[in-house]
Tab-separated table of C-alpha atoms (C1' of nucleotides) in Angstrom:
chain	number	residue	atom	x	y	z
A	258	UNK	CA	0.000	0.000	0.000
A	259	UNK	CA	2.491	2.868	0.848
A	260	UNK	CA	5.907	2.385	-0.057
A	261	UNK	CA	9.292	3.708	1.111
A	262	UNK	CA	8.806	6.979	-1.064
A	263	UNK	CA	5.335	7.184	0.508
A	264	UNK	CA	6.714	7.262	3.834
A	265	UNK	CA	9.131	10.026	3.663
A	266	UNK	CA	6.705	12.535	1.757
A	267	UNK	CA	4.853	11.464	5.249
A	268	UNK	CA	8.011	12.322	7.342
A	269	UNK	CA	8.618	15.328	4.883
A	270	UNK	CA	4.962	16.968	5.425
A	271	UNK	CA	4.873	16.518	9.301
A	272	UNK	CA	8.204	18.439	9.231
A	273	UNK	CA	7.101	21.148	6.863
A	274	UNK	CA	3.728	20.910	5.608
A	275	UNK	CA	4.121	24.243	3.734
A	276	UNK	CA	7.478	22.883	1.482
A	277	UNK	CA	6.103	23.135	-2.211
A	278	UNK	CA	5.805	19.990	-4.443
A	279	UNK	CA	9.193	20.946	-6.019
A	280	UNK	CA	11.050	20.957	-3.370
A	281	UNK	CA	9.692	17.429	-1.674
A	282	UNK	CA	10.292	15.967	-5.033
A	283	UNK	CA	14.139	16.467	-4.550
A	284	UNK	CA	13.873	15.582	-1.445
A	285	UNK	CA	12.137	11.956	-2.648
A	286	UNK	CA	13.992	11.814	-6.052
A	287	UNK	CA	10.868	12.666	-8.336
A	288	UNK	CA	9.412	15.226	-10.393
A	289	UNK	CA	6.564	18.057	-9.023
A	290	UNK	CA	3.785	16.295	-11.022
A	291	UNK	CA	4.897	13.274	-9.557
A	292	UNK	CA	5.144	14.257	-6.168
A	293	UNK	CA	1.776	16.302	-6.160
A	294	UNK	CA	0.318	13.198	-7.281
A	295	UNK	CA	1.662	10.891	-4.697
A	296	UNK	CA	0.588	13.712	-1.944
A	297	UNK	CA	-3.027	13.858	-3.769
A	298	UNK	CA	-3.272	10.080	-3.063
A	299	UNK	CA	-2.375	9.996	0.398
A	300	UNK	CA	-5.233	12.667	1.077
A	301	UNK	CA	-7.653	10.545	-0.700
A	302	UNK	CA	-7.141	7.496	0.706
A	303	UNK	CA	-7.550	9.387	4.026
A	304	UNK	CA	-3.875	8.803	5.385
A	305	UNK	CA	-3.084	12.794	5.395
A	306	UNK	CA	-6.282	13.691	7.206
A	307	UNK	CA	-5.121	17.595	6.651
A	308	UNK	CA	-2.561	20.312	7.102
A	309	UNK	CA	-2.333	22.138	9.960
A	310	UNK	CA	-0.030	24.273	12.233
A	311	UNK	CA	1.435	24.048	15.693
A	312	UNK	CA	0.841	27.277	17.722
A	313	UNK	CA	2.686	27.949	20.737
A	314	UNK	CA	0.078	28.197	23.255
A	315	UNK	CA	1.821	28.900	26.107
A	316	UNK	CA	2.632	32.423	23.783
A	317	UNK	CA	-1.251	32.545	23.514
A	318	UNK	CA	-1.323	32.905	27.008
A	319	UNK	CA	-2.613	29.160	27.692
A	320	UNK	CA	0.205	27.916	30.221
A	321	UNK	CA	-1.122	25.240	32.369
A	322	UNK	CA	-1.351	22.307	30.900
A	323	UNK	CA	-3.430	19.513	32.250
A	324	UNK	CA	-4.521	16.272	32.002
A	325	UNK	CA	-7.718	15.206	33.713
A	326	UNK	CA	-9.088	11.927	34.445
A	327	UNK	CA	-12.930	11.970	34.938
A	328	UNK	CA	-14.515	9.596	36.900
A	329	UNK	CA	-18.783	9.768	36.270
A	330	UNK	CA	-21.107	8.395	38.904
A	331	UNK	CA	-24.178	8.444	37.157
A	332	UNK	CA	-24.590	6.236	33.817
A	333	UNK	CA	-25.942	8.958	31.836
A	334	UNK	CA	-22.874	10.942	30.316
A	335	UNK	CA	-24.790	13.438	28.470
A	336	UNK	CA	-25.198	16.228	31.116
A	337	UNK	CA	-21.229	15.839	31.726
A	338	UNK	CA	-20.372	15.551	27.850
A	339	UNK	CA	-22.673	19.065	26.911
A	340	UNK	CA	-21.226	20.303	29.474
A	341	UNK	CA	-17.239	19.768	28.033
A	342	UNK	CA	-18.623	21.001	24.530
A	343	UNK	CA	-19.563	24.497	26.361
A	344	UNK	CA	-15.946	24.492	27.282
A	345	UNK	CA	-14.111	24.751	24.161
A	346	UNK	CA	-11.895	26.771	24.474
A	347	UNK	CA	-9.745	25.110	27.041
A	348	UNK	CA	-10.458	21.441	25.669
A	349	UNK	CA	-7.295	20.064	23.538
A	350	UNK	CA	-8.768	16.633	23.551
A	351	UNK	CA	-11.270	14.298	24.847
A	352	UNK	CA	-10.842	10.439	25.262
A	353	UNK	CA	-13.226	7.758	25.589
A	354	UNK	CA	-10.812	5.345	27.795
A	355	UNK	CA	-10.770	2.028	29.436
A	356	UNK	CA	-8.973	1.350	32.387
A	357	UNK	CA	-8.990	4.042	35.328
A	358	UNK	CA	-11.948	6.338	34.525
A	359	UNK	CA	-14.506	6.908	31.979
A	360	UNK	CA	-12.200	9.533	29.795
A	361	UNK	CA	-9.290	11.314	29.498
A	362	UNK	CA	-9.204	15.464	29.071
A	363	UNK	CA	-5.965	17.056	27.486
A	364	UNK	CA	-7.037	20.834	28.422
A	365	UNK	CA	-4.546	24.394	28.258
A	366	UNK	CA	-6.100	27.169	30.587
A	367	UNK	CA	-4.421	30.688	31.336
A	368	UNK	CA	-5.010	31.145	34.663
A	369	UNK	CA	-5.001	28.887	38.214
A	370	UNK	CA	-8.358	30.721	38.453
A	371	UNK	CA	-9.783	29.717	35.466
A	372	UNK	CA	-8.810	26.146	35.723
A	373	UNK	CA	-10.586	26.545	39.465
A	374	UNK	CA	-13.704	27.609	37.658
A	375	UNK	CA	-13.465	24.893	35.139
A	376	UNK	CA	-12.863	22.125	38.164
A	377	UNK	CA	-15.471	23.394	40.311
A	378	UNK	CA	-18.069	23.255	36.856
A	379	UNK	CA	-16.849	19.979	35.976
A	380	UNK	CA	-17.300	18.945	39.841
A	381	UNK	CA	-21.235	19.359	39.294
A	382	UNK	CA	-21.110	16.258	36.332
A	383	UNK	CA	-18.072	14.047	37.376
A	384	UNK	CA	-15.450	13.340	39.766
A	385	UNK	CA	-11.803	13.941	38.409
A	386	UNK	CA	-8.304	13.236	38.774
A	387	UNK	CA	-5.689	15.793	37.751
A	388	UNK	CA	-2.428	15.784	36.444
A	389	UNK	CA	-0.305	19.007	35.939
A	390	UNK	CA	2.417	18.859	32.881
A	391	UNK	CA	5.512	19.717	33.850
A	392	UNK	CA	7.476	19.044	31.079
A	393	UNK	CA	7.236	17.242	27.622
B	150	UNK	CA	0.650	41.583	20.988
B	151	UNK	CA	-1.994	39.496	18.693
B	152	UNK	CA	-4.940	41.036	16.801
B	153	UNK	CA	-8.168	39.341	15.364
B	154	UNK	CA	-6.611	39.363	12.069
B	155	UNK	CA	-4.007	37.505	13.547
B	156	UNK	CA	-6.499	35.059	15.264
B	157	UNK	CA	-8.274	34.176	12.309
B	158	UNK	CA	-5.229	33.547	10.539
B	159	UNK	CA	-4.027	31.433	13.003
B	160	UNK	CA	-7.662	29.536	12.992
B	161	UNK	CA	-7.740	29.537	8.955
B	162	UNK	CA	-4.047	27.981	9.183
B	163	UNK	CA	-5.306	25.608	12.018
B	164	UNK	CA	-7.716	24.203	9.453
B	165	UNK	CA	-5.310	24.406	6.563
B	166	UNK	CA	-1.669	24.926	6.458
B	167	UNK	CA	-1.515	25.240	3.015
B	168	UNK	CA	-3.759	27.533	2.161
B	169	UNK	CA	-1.988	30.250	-0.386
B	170	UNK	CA	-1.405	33.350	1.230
B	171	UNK	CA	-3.680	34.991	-1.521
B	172	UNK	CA	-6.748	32.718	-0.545
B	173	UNK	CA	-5.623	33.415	3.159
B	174	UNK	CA	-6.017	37.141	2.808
B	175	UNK	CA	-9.090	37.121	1.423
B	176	UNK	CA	-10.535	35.521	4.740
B	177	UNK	CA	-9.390	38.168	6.360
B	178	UNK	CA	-9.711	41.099	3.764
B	179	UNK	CA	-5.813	41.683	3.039
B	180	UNK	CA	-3.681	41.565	0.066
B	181	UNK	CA	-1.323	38.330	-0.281
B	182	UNK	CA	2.120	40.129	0.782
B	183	UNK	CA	0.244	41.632	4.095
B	184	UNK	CA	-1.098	38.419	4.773
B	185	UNK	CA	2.446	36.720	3.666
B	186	UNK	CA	4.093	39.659	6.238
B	187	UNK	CA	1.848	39.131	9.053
B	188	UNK	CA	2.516	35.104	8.946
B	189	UNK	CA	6.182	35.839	8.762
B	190	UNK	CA	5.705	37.628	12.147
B	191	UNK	CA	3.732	35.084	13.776
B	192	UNK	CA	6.495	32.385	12.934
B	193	UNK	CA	9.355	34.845	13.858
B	194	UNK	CA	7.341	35.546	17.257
B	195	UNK	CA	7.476	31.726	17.800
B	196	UNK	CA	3.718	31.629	17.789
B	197	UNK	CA	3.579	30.135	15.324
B	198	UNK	CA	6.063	26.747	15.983
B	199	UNK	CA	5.418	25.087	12.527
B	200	UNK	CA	3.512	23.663	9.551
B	201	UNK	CA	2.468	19.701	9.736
B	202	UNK	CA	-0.003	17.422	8.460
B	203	UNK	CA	-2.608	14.966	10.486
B	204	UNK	CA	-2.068	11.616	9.853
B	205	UNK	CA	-4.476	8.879	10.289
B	206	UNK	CA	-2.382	6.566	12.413
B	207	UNK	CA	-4.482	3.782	12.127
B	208	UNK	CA	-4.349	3.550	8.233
B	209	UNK	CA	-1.102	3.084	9.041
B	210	UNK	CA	-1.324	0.698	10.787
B	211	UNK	CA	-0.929	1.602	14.622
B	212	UNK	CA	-4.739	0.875	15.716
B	213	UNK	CA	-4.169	1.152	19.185
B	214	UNK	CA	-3.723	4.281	21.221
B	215	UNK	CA	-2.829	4.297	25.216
B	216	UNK	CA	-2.171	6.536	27.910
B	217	UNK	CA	0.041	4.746	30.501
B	218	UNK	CA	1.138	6.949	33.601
B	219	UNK	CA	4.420	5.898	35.117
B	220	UNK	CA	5.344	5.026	38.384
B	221	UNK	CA	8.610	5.205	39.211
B	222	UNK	CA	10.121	3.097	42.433
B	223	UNK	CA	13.765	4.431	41.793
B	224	UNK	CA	14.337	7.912	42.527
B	225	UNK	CA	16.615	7.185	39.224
B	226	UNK	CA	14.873	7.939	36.539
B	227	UNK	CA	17.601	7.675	34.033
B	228	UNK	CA	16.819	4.048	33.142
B	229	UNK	CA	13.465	4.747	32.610
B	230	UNK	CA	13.985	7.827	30.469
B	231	UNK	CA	16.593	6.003	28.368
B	232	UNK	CA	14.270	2.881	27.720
B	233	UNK	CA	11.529	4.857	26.269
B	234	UNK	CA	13.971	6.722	23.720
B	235	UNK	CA	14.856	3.420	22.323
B	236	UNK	CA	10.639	3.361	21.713
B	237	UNK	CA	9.848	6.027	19.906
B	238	UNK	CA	8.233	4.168	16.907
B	239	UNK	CA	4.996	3.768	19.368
B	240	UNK	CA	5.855	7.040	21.583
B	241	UNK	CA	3.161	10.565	20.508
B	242	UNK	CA	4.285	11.983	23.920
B	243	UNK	CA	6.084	11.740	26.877
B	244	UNK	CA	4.956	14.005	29.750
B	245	UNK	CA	6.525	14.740	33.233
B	246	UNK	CA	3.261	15.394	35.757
B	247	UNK	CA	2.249	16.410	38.907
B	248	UNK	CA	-0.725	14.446	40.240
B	249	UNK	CA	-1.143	10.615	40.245
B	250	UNK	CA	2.321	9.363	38.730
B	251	UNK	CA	5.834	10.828	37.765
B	252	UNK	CA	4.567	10.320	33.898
B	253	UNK	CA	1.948	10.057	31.818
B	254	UNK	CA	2.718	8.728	27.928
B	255	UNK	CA	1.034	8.687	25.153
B	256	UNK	CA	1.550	5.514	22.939
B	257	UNK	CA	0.422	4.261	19.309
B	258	UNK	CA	0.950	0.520	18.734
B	259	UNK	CA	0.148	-1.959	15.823
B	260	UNK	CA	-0.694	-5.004	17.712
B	261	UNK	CA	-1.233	-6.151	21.046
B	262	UNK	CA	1.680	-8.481	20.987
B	263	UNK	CA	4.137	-5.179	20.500
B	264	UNK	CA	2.435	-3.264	23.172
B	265	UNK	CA	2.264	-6.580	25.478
B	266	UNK	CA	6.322	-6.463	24.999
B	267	UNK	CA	6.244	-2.664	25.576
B	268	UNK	CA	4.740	-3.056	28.537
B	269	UNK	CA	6.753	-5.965	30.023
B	270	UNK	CA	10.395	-3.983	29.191
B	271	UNK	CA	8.985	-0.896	30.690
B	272	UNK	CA	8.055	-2.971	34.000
B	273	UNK	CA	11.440	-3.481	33.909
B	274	UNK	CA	11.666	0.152	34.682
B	275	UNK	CA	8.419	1.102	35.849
B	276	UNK	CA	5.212	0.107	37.494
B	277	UNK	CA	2.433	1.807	35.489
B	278	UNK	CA	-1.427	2.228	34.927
B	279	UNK	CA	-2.686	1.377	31.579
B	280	UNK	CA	-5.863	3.207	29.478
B	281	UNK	CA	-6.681	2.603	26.316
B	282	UNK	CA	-8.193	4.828	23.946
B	283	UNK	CA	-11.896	3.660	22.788
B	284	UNK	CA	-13.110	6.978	20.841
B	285	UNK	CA	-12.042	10.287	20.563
C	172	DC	C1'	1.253	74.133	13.335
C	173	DT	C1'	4.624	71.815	10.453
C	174	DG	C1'	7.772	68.362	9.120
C	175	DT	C1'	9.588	63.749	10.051
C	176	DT	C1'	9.434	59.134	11.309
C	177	DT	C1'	7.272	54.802	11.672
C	178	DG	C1'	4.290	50.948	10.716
C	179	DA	C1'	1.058	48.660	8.016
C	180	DC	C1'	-0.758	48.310	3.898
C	181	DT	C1'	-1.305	48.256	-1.536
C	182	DT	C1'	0.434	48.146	-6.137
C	183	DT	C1'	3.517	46.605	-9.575
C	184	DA	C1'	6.708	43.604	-11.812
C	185	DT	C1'	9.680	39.676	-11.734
C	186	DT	C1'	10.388	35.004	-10.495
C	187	DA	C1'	8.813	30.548	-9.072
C	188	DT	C1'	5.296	27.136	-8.501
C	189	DT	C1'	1.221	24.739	-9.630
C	190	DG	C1'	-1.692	22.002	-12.451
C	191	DA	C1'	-3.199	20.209	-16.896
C	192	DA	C1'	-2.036	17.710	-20.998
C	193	DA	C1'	0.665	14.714	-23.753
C	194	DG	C1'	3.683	11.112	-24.094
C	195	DG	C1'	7.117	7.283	-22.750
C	196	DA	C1'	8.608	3.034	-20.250
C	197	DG	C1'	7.578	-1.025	-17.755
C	198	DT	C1'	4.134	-4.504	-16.127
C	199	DT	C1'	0.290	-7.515	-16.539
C	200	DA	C1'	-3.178	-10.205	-18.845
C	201	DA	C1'	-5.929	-11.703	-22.869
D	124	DT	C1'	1.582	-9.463	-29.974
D	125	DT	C1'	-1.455	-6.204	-28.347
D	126	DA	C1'	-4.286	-3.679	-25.162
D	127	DA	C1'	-4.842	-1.697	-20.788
D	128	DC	C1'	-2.810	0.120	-16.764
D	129	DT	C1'	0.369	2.435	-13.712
D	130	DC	C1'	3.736	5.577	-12.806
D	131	DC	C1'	6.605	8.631	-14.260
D	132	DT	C1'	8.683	12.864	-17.122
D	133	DT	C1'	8.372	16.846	-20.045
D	134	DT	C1'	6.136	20.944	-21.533
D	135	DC	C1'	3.416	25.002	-21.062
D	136	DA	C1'	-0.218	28.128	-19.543
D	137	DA	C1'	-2.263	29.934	-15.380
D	138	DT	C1'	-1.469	31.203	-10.836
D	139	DA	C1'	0.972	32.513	-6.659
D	140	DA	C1'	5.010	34.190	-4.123
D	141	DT	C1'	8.413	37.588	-3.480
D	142	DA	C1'	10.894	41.923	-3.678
D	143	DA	C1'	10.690	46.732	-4.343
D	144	DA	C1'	8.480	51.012	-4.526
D	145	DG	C1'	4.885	53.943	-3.253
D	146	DT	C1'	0.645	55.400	-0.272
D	147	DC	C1'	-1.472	56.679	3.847
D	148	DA	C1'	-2.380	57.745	8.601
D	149	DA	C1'	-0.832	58.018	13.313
D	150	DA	C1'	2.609	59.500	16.596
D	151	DC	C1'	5.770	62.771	17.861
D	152	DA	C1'	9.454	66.372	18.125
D	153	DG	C1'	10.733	71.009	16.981
DNA sequence: CTGTTTGACTTTATTATTGAAAGGAGTTAA
DNA sequence: TTAACTCCTTTCAATAATAAAGTCAAACAG
């Protein structure tokens, strides 16, 4: 299905998805054309899902990084998930998990305070378990 | 520092890094080189960290995504830290944390048998707590 | 009040890239 | 052998990026 070529335009885009067709070619030993059709096939089969960008956040202002484990006590999830889709803006990520808990939050808030308010909202649908990053 | 030009040009390159710079302006009702100038700041300002792509792991292959938080007995976490360099064909993220744990990874593997073996070198390091992804 | 500087933008013109079309080489199957 | 197919290259017209010059308004010093 994908071969060695494949691969690195793979490796090439997730270092520089903005790098024109050109310049991957050289870097993969084809042609432009050839290149922009290898890339057009890997978005249609669905292996490149899309192109994106990573932002600083912590520059954004979003410095506390967390990851919370929720824990809910009632079988109906709905209250607690429309609840985490009013709260977009801090919400990285949300995973369905088995194991310890019911899912796992990746969330960036600004502020202790914020994250407070967030907790203390988040108290009225689940219990949680957090984790602070320190580092990556 | 940022304005809501800026914003929406970081949200239009969120949803596609390669967007031209002439498309990209007309979202947000500027010529190409403004646009191309004001990008150019963002990525000089480090807000901008860099252009990738999203790829569908699991077309790939790697069908099974885990969170494991790490225990550590030892105070020494040098072993541990230079076993899971030698595994960064399965490793997203590794993540120092405050909380429950020392750290909390984030894992893509192909098989159960490979993460089975993951798991049973990195109890030679390690006591840890296993979830596994079920939707996102 | 006037003149200068600065920053952000537009316009213009050159250069580079993209994307479409045509064609060649190698592989497979009737 | 021939036809169909895949994957690639070459060519060229359309499009975009880039550099340079010019415009405009705000801030500010004399």
């Amino acid at each position: 299905m994908l071969d060695n070529t494949d691969i690195k335009i793979l490796d090439e885009l997730s270092k520089n998805s903005r790098i024109t067709m050109k310049e991957l070619g050289e870097k993969v030993h084809l042609t432009g054309p050839a290149t922009s059709a290898r890339v057009e096939k890997l978005e249609d089969s669905g292996v490149i899902e899309g192109y994106t960008i990573k932002i600083n956040q912590a520059k954004l202002g979003f410095n506390i990084h967390a990851f919370i484990t929720i824990i809910t006590q009632s079988t109906n999830h709905k209250p607690y998930l429309s609840f985490i889709k009013t709260q977009e803006q801090y919400l990285v990520s949300n995973y369905k998990i088995s194991g310890d808990g019911c899912y796992l939050l990746e969330c960036k808030f600004p502020s202790n305070e914020l994250m407070n308010q967030f907790l203390e909202e988040l108290n009225e649908h689940a219990n949680y378990k957090l984790s602070i990053v320190i580092n990556k």
